[in-house]
Amino acid sequence: MKEQLYTIPLMDAFREKDECPFCFIHRSLEQHAIDFTLGSGASYMEDDIRFQTDKAGFCKDHYQKMFLYGNRLGSALILETHLKKLTKDLKEQMEHYSTGDKPSLLGRLKKSAPDPEAKTNNVSTWIRMQNKSCYICEQIETTYERYLATFFELFKRNEDEFMDLLKNGKGFCLPHFGDLLSGAERYLNEKDQARLREILFPQMIQNLERITGDVEWFQKKFDYQFKDADWKDAKDVVQRAMQKAGSGYPADPPYIQK
């Protein structure tokens, strides 16, 4: 098949024979977003980028990854203006403080766990919104959605090379498998959705069983009866199993500035 510029990263991800091609894509997108945010290009010194980072902030996970990345001065410059905006916005929320709906008598008697999404005071609601906002996550998600769309475009073309890579791959991690199923409802007609499920459903079960077998063998290797037996494919199965179940690369070292 003739590859286009926008299809090359996706095809390369499938050629890696990873436990999940979209984990491979996501890691690449995240590293690129961190490089863009804090790297040598110094985008954080540009007014339009600083406006966006001031507004969005960062999630807990990406604050940690920014710290480990190594550009402390760049992080300090970003944090200075972001904290000033947070302080200004928090003052405004405090000035207009209002409580949420109080639980009914029946609700209090039930003593059920509080609903974190229930209407509460405006300051707590504002803080929850800040915790859900992240400049790096937004950059990743925007591009990730384009790669999902590219996947479905390639699937609809039904070209041999892509279909061979898809059918002979190791499936996907569970979260990205869910994204593919929900994406199929947006991008594919019912006939193509059925065709995709015919490939992915048995593939997912087969590869979950493969991983489970590797996990079982990994445990047996700690039994003295099997200490001299071959590891087979089980030596790195813990991180692969974590990836399959939860996405990502738990064994990856911190991504640092080059």
mmCIF file of C-alpha atoms in Angstrom:
data_model
loop_
_atom_site.group_PDB
_atom_site.id
_atom_site.type_symbol
_atom_site.label_atom_id
_atom_site.label_comp_id
_atom_site.label_asym_id
_atom_site.label_seq_id
_atom_site.Cartn_x
_atom_site.Cartn_y
_atom_site.Cartn_z
ATOM 1 C CA MET A 1 0.000 0.000 0.000
ATOM 2 C CA LYS A 2 1.125 3.558 -0.633
ATOM 3 C CA GLU A 3 1.625 5.234 2.732
ATOM 4 C CA GLN A 4 0.686 8.849 3.305
ATOM 5 C CA LEU A 5 2.501 11.128 5.751
ATOM 6 C CA TYR A 6 -0.313 10.831 8.299
ATOM 7 C CA THR A 7 -0.487 7.013 8.072
ATOM 8 C CA ILE A 8 3.237 6.318 8.584
ATOM 9 C CA PRO A 9 3.325 6.600 12.435
ATOM 10 C CA LEU A 10 0.318 4.298 12.769
ATOM 11 C CA MET A 11 1.741 1.715 10.378
ATOM 12 C CA ASP A 12 5.084 1.884 12.200
ATOM 13 C CA ALA A 13 3.301 1.267 15.513
ATOM 14 C CA PHE A 14 1.684 -1.888 14.144
ATOM 15 C CA ARG A 15 5.020 -3.084 12.783
ATOM 16 C CA GLU A 16 6.520 -2.918 16.283
ATOM 17 C CA LYS A 17 4.506 -6.044 17.263
ATOM 18 C CA ASP A 18 3.781 -4.384 20.593
ATOM 19 C CA GLU A 19 1.131 -5.604 23.031
ATOM 20 C CA CYS A 20 -0.858 -2.568 21.905
ATOM 21 C CA PRO A 21 -0.034 -0.330 18.916
ATOM 22 C CA PHE A 22 -1.998 2.526 20.448
ATOM 23 C CA CYS A 23 0.085 2.376 23.624
ATOM 24 C CA PHE A 24 3.085 2.828 21.335
ATOM 25 C CA ILE A 25 1.369 5.790 19.653
ATOM 26 C CA HIS A 26 0.311 7.302 22.995
ATOM 27 C CA ARG A 27 3.849 7.127 24.404
ATOM 28 C CA SER A 28 5.211 8.849 21.305
ATOM 29 C CA LEU A 29 2.551 11.565 21.513
ATOM 30 C CA GLU A 30 3.201 12.123 25.207
ATOM 31 C CA GLN A 31 6.951 12.439 24.753
ATOM 32 C CA HIS A 32 6.433 14.864 21.876
ATOM 33 C CA ALA A 33 4.009 16.933 24.003
ATOM 34 C CA ILE A 34 6.476 17.083 26.908
ATOM 35 C CA ASP A 35 9.303 18.051 24.524
ATOM 36 C CA PHE A 36 7.105 20.775 23.041
ATOM 37 C CA THR A 37 6.074 22.063 26.472
ATOM 38 C CA LEU A 38 9.505 22.074 28.142
ATOM 39 C CA GLY A 39 12.098 21.234 25.489
ATOM 40 C CA SER A 40 14.815 23.231 23.773
ATOM 41 C CA GLY A 41 12.305 24.966 21.496
ATOM 42 C CA ALA A 42 11.232 26.970 24.564
ATOM 43 C CA SER A 43 7.598 27.169 23.506
ATOM 44 C CA TYR A 44 6.806 28.180 27.088
ATOM 45 C CA MET A 45 8.289 31.604 26.301
ATOM 46 C CA GLU A 46 5.685 32.223 23.585
ATOM 47 C CA ASP A 47 2.694 34.245 24.749
ATOM 48 C CA ASP A 48 0.045 32.107 23.056
ATOM 49 C CA ILE A 49 1.438 28.860 24.515
ATOM 50 C CA ARG A 50 1.808 30.384 27.982
ATOM 51 C CA PHE A 51 -1.802 31.567 27.791
ATOM 52 C CA GLN A 52 -2.872 27.959 27.150
ATOM 53 C CA THR A 53 -0.725 26.461 29.930
ATOM 54 C CA ASP A 54 -1.906 29.140 32.353
ATOM 55 C CA LYS A 55 -5.510 28.283 31.548
ATOM 56 C CA ALA A 56 -5.275 24.483 31.433
ATOM 57 C CA GLY A 57 -2.571 23.730 33.976
ATOM 58 C CA PHE A 58 -1.403 20.123 34.267
ATOM 59 C CA CYS A 59 -2.582 16.884 35.838
ATOM 60 C CA LYS A 60 -0.763 15.206 38.739
ATOM 61 C CA ASP A 61 0.812 12.608 36.448
ATOM 62 C CA HIS A 62 2.224 15.194 34.057
ATOM 63 C CA TYR A 63 3.480 17.472 36.823
ATOM 64 C CA GLN A 64 5.602 14.517 37.958
ATOM 65 C CA LYS A 65 6.794 13.764 34.422
ATOM 66 C CA MET A 66 7.651 17.438 33.880
ATOM 67 C CA PHE A 67 9.715 17.404 37.087
ATOM 68 C CA LEU A 68 11.573 14.265 36.019
ATOM 69 C CA TYR A 69 12.118 15.667 32.511
ATOM 70 C CA GLY A 70 14.743 17.976 33.957
ATOM 71 C CA ASN A 71 14.076 21.549 32.784
ATOM 72 C CA ARG A 72 13.422 23.047 36.229
ATOM 73 C CA LEU A 73 13.796 26.647 35.019
ATOM 74 C CA GLY A 74 11.241 26.106 32.262
ATOM 75 C CA SER A 75 8.854 24.529 34.760
ATOM 76 C CA ALA A 76 9.354 27.453 37.154
ATOM 77 C CA LEU A 77 8.523 29.986 34.425
ATOM 78 C CA ILE A 78 5.369 28.078 33.506
ATOM 79 C CA LEU A 79 4.362 27.668 37.159
ATOM 80 C CA GLU A 80 4.843 31.342 38.009
ATOM 81 C CA THR A 81 2.169 32.630 35.645
ATOM 82 C CA HIS A 82 -0.078 29.594 36.141
ATOM 83 C CA LEU A 83 -0.049 30.069 39.919
ATOM 84 C CA LYS A 84 -0.826 33.756 39.521
ATOM 85 C CA LYS A 85 -3.862 32.866 37.399
ATOM 86 C CA LEU A 86 -4.928 30.176 39.890
ATOM 87 C CA THR A 87 -4.682 32.672 42.737
ATOM 88 C CA LYS A 88 -6.733 35.277 40.854
ATOM 89 C CA ASP A 89 -9.405 32.757 39.854
ATOM 90 C CA LEU A 90 -9.584 31.243 43.337
ATOM 91 C CA LYS A 91 -10.108 34.685 44.868
ATOM 92 C CA GLU A 92 -13.024 35.253 42.499
ATOM 93 C CA GLN A 93 -14.556 31.895 43.422
ATOM 94 C CA MET A 94 -14.171 32.679 47.136
ATOM 95 C CA GLU A 95 -15.819 36.085 46.694
ATOM 96 C CA HIS A 96 -18.886 34.389 45.198
ATOM 97 C CA TYR A 97 -18.923 31.411 47.547
ATOM 98 C CA SER A 98 -22.191 29.500 47.541
ATOM 99 C CA THR A 99 -23.093 26.118 48.953
ATOM 100 C CA GLY A 100 -24.536 23.282 46.927
ATOM 101 C CA ASP A 101 -27.771 21.409 47.447
ATOM 102 C CA LYS A 102 -28.007 19.866 50.888
ATOM 103 C CA PRO A 103 -28.787 16.142 50.994
ATOM 104 C CA SER A 104 -32.373 15.241 51.848
ATOM 105 C CA LEU A 105 -33.292 13.766 55.223
ATOM 106 C CA LEU A 106 -33.735 10.382 53.517
ATOM 107 C CA GLY A 107 -30.310 10.690 51.949
ATOM 108 C CA ARG A 108 -28.720 11.473 55.315
ATOM 109 C CA LEU A 109 -30.481 8.520 56.949
ATOM 110 C CA LYS A 110 -29.211 6.136 54.252
ATOM 111 C CA LYS A 111 -25.611 7.061 55.147
ATOM 112 C CA SER A 112 -24.501 6.169 51.646
ATOM 113 C CA ALA A 113 -21.108 7.234 50.327
ATOM 114 C CA PRO A 114 -21.203 10.832 49.034
ATOM 115 C CA ASP A 115 -21.356 11.316 45.284
ATOM 116 C CA PRO A 116 -18.201 13.244 44.284
ATOM 117 C CA GLU A 117 -20.059 14.628 41.248
ATOM 118 C CA ALA A 118 -23.022 15.865 43.276
ATOM 119 C CA LYS A 119 -23.616 19.613 43.304
ATOM 120 C CA THR A 120 -21.521 21.191 46.027
ATOM 121 C CA ASN A 121 -20.053 24.599 46.820
ATOM 122 C CA ASN A 122 -18.645 26.538 43.895
ATOM 123 C CA VAL A 123 -15.046 26.485 45.187
ATOM 124 C CA SER A 124 -14.951 22.681 45.402
ATOM 125 C CA THR A 125 -16.561 22.421 41.957
ATOM 126 C CA TRP A 126 -13.965 24.809 40.522
ATOM 127 C CA ILE A 127 -11.095 22.825 42.098
ATOM 128 C CA ARG A 128 -12.466 19.583 40.624
ATOM 129 C CA MET A 129 -12.483 21.214 37.197
ATOM 130 C CA GLN A 130 -8.850 22.299 37.642
ATOM 131 C CA ASN A 131 -7.878 18.730 38.555
ATOM 132 C CA LYS A 132 -9.438 17.444 35.323
ATOM 133 C CA SER A 133 -7.623 19.961 33.134
ATOM 134 C CA CYS A 134 -4.141 19.362 31.680
ATOM 135 C CA TYR A 135 -2.390 21.061 28.769
ATOM 136 C CA ILE A 136 -0.321 17.966 27.906
ATOM 137 C CA CYS A 137 -3.323 15.624 28.109
ATOM 138 C CA GLU A 138 -5.225 17.925 25.756
ATOM 139 C CA GLN A 139 -2.384 17.889 23.228
ATOM 140 C CA ILE A 140 -2.236 14.099 23.355
ATOM 141 C CA GLU A 141 -5.986 13.549 23.082
ATOM 142 C CA THR A 142 -6.393 15.851 20.083
ATOM 143 C CA THR A 143 -3.755 13.985 18.064
ATOM 144 C CA TYR A 144 -4.765 10.563 19.417
ATOM 145 C CA GLU A 145 -8.266 11.057 18.038
ATOM 146 C CA ARG A 146 -6.759 11.722 14.608
ATOM 147 C CA TYR A 147 -4.872 8.423 14.777
ATOM 148 C CA LEU A 148 -8.085 6.628 15.697
ATOM 149 C CA ALA A 149 -9.722 8.168 12.639
ATOM 150 C CA THR A 150 -6.724 7.085 10.529
ATOM 151 C CA PHE A 151 -7.053 3.519 11.843
ATOM 152 C CA PHE A 152 -10.664 3.345 10.683
ATOM 153 C CA GLU A 153 -9.818 4.925 7.347
ATOM 154 C CA LEU A 154 -7.179 2.249 6.729
ATOM 155 C CA PHE A 155 -9.574 -0.448 7.878
ATOM 156 C CA LYS A 156 -12.240 0.706 5.421
ATOM 157 C CA ARG A 157 -9.707 0.581 2.565
ATOM 158 C CA ASN A 158 -9.158 -3.109 3.393
ATOM 159 C CA GLU A 159 -5.645 -3.068 1.905
ATOM 160 C CA ASP A 160 -3.546 -6.197 2.345
ATOM 161 C CA GLU A 161 -0.567 -4.821 4.281
ATOM 162 C CA PHE A 162 -2.608 -3.067 6.955
ATOM 163 C CA MET A 163 -5.057 -5.948 7.307
ATOM 164 C CA ASP A 164 -2.171 -8.428 7.678
ATOM 165 C CA LEU A 165 -0.596 -6.283 10.409
ATOM 166 C CA LEU A 166 -3.931 -5.975 12.191
ATOM 167 C CA LYS A 167 -4.835 -9.672 11.999
ATOM 168 C CA ASN A 168 -1.361 -10.905 12.951
ATOM 169 C CA GLY A 169 -0.817 -8.459 15.801
ATOM 170 C CA LYS A 170 -1.078 -9.065 19.542
ATOM 171 C CA GLY A 171 -4.345 -7.211 19.941
ATOM 172 C CA PHE A 172 -4.648 -4.119 22.128
ATOM 173 C CA CYS A 173 -4.624 -3.135 25.764
ATOM 174 C CA LEU A 174 -8.071 -3.153 27.341
ATOM 175 C CA PRO A 175 -8.539 0.663 27.478
ATOM 176 C CA HIS A 176 -7.535 1.168 23.838
ATOM 177 C CA PHE A 177 -9.656 -1.802 22.790
ATOM 178 C CA GLY A 178 -12.593 0.046 24.344
ATOM 179 C CA ASP A 179 -11.652 3.189 22.393
ATOM 180 C CA LEU A 180 -11.643 1.192 19.154
ATOM 181 C CA LEU A 181 -15.088 -0.246 19.797
ATOM 182 C CA SER A 182 -16.605 3.133 20.626
ATOM 183 C CA GLY A 183 -14.722 4.762 17.730
ATOM 184 C CA ALA A 184 -16.066 2.137 15.346
ATOM 185 C CA GLU A 185 -19.584 3.337 16.128
ATOM 186 C CA ARG A 186 -18.595 6.841 15.007
ATOM 187 C CA TYR A 187 -16.470 6.020 11.973
ATOM 188 C CA LEU A 188 -17.777 2.737 10.504
ATOM 189 C CA ASN A 189 -21.075 1.541 9.101
ATOM 190 C CA GLU A 190 -22.698 -1.511 10.668
ATOM 191 C CA LYS A 191 -21.233 -3.921 8.117
ATOM 192 C CA ASP A 192 -17.675 -2.711 8.735
ATOM 193 C CA GLN A 193 -18.240 -2.711 12.497
ATOM 194 C CA ALA A 194 -19.225 -6.380 12.300
ATOM 195 C CA ARG A 195 -16.159 -7.118 10.145
ATOM 196 C CA LEU A 196 -13.917 -5.438 12.715
ATOM 197 C CA ARG A 197 -15.467 -7.333 15.633
ATOM 198 C CA GLU A 198 -14.921 -10.628 13.791
ATOM 199 C CA ILE A 199 -11.193 -9.864 13.852
ATOM 200 C CA LEU A 200 -10.774 -8.171 17.229
ATOM 201 C CA PHE A 201 -13.015 -10.234 19.518
ATOM 202 C CA PRO A 202 -11.219 -13.593 19.092
ATOM 203 C CA GLN A 203 -7.857 -11.809 18.863
ATOM 204 C CA MET A 204 -8.353 -10.126 22.241
ATOM 205 C CA ILE A 205 -9.361 -13.352 23.977
ATOM 206 C CA GLN A 206 -6.492 -15.281 22.387
ATOM 207 C CA ASN A 207 -3.912 -12.723 23.475
ATOM 208 C CA LEU A 208 -5.301 -12.335 26.989
ATOM 209 C CA GLU A 209 -5.022 -16.114 27.326
ATOM 210 C CA ARG A 210 -1.456 -15.935 25.954
ATOM 211 C CA ILE A 211 -0.508 -13.323 28.559
ATOM 212 C CA THR A 212 -2.215 -15.339 31.300
ATOM 213 C CA GLY A 213 -0.185 -18.406 30.310
ATOM 214 C CA ASP A 214 3.024 -16.358 30.488
ATOM 215 C CA VAL A 215 2.059 -15.082 33.956
ATOM 216 C CA GLU A 216 1.431 -18.639 35.146
ATOM 217 C CA TRP A 217 4.807 -19.781 33.811
ATOM 218 C CA PHE A 218 6.536 -16.767 35.408
ATOM 219 C CA GLN A 219 5.220 -17.903 38.790
ATOM 220 C CA LYS A 220 6.293 -21.506 38.211
ATOM 221 C CA LYS A 221 9.854 -20.333 37.547
ATOM 222 C CA PHE A 222 10.077 -19.415 41.243
ATOM 223 C CA ASP A 223 9.417 -23.043 42.157
ATOM 224 C CA TYR A 224 12.674 -24.964 42.589
ATOM 225 C CA GLN A 225 11.313 -27.717 40.331
ATOM 226 C CA PHE A 226 11.392 -25.306 37.368
ATOM 227 C CA LYS A 227 14.423 -23.169 38.229
ATOM 228 C CA ASP A 228 16.483 -24.622 35.359
ATOM 229 C CA ALA A 229 13.642 -24.587 32.837
ATOM 230 C CA ASP A 230 13.561 -22.083 29.984
ATOM 231 C CA TRP A 231 11.817 -18.787 30.710
ATOM 232 C CA LYS A 232 10.008 -19.027 27.356
ATOM 233 C CA ASP A 233 8.301 -15.616 26.854
ATOM 234 C CA ALA A 234 7.641 -15.001 30.540
ATOM 235 C CA LYS A 235 10.690 -13.035 31.688
ATOM 236 C CA ASP A 236 9.096 -9.609 31.034
ATOM 237 C CA VAL A 237 5.474 -10.684 31.415
ATOM 238 C CA VAL A 238 4.681 -8.625 34.526
ATOM 239 C CA GLN A 239 5.032 -5.304 32.713
ATOM 240 C CA ARG A 240 3.352 -6.693 29.601
ATOM 241 C CA ALA A 241 0.415 -7.975 31.631
ATOM 242 C CA MET A 242 0.090 -4.592 33.355
ATOM 243 C CA GLN A 243 0.095 -2.925 29.943
ATOM 244 C CA LYS A 244 -2.527 -5.332 28.587
ATOM 245 C CA ALA A 245 -4.854 -4.749 31.530
ATOM 246 C CA GLY A 246 -4.271 -1.056 32.161
ATOM 247 C CA SER A 247 -2.376 0.516 29.208
ATOM 248 C CA GLY A 248 1.029 2.176 29.102
ATOM 249 C CA TYR A 249 4.560 0.998 29.855
ATOM 250 C CA PRO A 250 5.081 0.552 33.618
ATOM 251 C CA ALA A 251 8.718 -0.511 33.170
ATOM 252 C CA ASP A 252 9.710 2.582 31.177
ATOM 253 C CA PRO A 253 12.414 4.787 32.752
ATOM 254 C CA PRO A 254 11.563 8.490 33.232
ATOM 255 C CA TYR A 255 11.553 10.490 30.006
ATOM 256 C CA ILE A 256 14.260 13.121 30.377
ATOM 257 C CA GLN A 257 15.395 16.104 28.342
ATOM 258 C CA LYS A 258 17.916 15.217 25.644
#
